[in-house]
Structure formats: C-alpha cells, structure tokens
Tab-separated table of C-alpha atoms in Angstrom:
chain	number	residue	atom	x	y	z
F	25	UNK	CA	0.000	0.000	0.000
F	26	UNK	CA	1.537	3.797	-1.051
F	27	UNK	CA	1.454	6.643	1.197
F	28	UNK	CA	-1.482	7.819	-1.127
F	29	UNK	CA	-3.672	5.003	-0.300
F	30	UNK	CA	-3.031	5.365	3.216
F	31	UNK	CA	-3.699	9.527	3.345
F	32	UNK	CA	-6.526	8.655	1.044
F	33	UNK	CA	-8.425	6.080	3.710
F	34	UNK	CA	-7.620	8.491	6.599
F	35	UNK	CA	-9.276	11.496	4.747
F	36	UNK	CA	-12.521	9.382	4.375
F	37	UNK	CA	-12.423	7.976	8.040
F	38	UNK	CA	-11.996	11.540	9.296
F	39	UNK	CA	-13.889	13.580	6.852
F	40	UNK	CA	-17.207	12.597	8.642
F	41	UNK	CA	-16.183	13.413	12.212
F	42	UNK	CA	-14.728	16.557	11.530
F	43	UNK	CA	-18.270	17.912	9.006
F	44	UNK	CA	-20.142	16.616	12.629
F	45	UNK	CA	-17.569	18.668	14.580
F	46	UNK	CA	-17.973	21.849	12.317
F	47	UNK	CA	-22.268	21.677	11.978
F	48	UNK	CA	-22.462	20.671	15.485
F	49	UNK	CA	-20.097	22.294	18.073
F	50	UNK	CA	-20.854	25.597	19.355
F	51	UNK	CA	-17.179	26.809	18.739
F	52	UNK	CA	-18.337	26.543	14.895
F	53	UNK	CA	-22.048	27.642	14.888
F	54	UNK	CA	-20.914	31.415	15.296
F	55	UNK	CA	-18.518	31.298	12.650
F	56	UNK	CA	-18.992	34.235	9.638
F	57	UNK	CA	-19.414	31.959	6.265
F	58	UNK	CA	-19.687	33.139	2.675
F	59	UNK	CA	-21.143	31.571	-0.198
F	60	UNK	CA	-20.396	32.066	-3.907
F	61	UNK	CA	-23.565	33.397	-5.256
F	62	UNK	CA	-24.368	34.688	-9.120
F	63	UNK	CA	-27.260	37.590	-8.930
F	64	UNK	CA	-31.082	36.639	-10.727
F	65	UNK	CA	-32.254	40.146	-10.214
F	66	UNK	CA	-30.493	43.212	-9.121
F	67	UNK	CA	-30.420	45.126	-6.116
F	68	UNK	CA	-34.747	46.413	-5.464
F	69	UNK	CA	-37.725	47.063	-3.825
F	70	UNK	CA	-40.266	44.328	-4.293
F	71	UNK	CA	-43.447	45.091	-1.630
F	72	UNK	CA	-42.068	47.208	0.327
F	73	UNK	CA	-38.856	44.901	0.724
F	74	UNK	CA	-35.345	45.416	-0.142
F	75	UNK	CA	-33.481	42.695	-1.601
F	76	UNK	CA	-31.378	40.801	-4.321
F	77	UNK	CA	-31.948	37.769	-5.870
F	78	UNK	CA	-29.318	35.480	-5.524
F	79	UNK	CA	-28.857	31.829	-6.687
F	80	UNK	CA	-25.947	29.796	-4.335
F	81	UNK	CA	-23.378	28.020	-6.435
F	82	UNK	CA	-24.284	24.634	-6.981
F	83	UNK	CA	-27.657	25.013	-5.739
F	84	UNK	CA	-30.819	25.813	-7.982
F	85	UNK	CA	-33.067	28.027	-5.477
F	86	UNK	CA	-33.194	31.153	-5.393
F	87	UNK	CA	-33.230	33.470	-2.260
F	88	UNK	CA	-34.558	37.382	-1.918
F	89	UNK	CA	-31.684	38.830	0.423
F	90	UNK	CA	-31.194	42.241	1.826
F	91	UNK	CA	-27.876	43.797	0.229
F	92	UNK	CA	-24.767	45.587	1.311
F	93	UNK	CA	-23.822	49.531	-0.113
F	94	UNK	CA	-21.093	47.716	-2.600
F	95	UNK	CA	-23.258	45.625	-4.060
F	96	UNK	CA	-26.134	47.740	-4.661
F	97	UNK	CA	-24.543	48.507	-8.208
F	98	UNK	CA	-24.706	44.700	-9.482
F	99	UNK	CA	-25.599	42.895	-12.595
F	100	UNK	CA	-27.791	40.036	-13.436
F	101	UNK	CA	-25.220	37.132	-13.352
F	102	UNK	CA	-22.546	38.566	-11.740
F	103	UNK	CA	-20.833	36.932	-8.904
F	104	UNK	CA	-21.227	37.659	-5.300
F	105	UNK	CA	-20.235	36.623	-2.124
F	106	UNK	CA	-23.603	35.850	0.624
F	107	UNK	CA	-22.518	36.125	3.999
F	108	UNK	CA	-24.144	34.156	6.642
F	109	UNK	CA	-23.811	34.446	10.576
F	110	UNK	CA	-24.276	32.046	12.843
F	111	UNK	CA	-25.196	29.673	10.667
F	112	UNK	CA	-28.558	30.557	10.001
F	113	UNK	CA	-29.893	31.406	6.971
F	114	UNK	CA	-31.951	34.271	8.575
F	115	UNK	CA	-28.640	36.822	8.699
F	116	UNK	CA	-27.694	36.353	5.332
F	117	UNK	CA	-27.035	39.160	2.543
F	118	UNK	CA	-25.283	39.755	-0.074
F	119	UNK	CA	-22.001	41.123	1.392
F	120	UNK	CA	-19.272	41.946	-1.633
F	121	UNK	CA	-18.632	41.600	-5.431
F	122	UNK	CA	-16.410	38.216	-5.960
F	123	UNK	CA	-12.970	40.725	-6.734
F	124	UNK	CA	-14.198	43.044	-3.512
F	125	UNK	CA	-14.081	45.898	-6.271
C-alpha cells in the first residue's frame, strides 16, 4: 500500500467526524461563512422589501436577500459573495462583489 492510499483512507475515516464537529459544536455555529452566489435580479424594492436575488453556487433556489452599499450597483449574473452568521440562513445578505471591487 503507497502513502497515497493510506492519506486517502484516513481522509474518508476523518472527513465525517470533523463535518459533525464543524455543523455541530458551538465553537463553529458562530462562525462568519460566505457563499459564492451569481445575482437573478439586481439590487430592489419588491413590496415594500429590499433585496437581491441570488442563486448559491451549486444550488438551484433562489433566495430574496437584503444587500450591502457595494453591491447595490450589481448585474444580473454577476458573482457575489452571501454572507451568513451564525449559521442561520436568517442573517444572510449579499455582502461583496467576488474581486471586492
């Protein structure tokens, strides 16, 4: 067996424990995450509500999130970066342009 093999099996027996460790532990849950996002509709007012319309990479819903000051300028289908906070969903928005220009 090559060192490859043996890195290879002891990514897969620890690549579960540590994905438990960083959804579960509290140390993780207040950790700021982003999310590579490309913009639907730009930055508007739909019923009285602010927001963007976002798609997440690799995912094919969409999601009506409030928007920082440097993105307010964006394009349909250009890439963004959603921030979420603690983990939740609820404290997204669409936090910077994917060069931070």
């Amino acid at each position: 067996m090559s060192i490859l093999d043996d890195s290879d099996q002891l990514k897969r027996a620890l690549k579960p424990i540590i994905l438990d460790i960083i959804k579960n532990d509290s140390d993780f849950k207040s950790c700021f995450r982003v999310y590579k996002a490309t913009v639907v509709s730009v930055p508007s007012t739909v019923l009285g509500v602010t927001g963007c319309l976002v798609k997440i990479a690799g995912d094919e819903n969409t999601m009506w999130l409030p928007y920082t000051p440097d993105v307010a300028d964006v394009s349909v289908g250009d890439a963004v970066w959603v921030a979420v906070i603690f983990n939740s969903w609820r404290n997204a928005i669409v936090w910077q342009k994917i060069d931070f220009s």
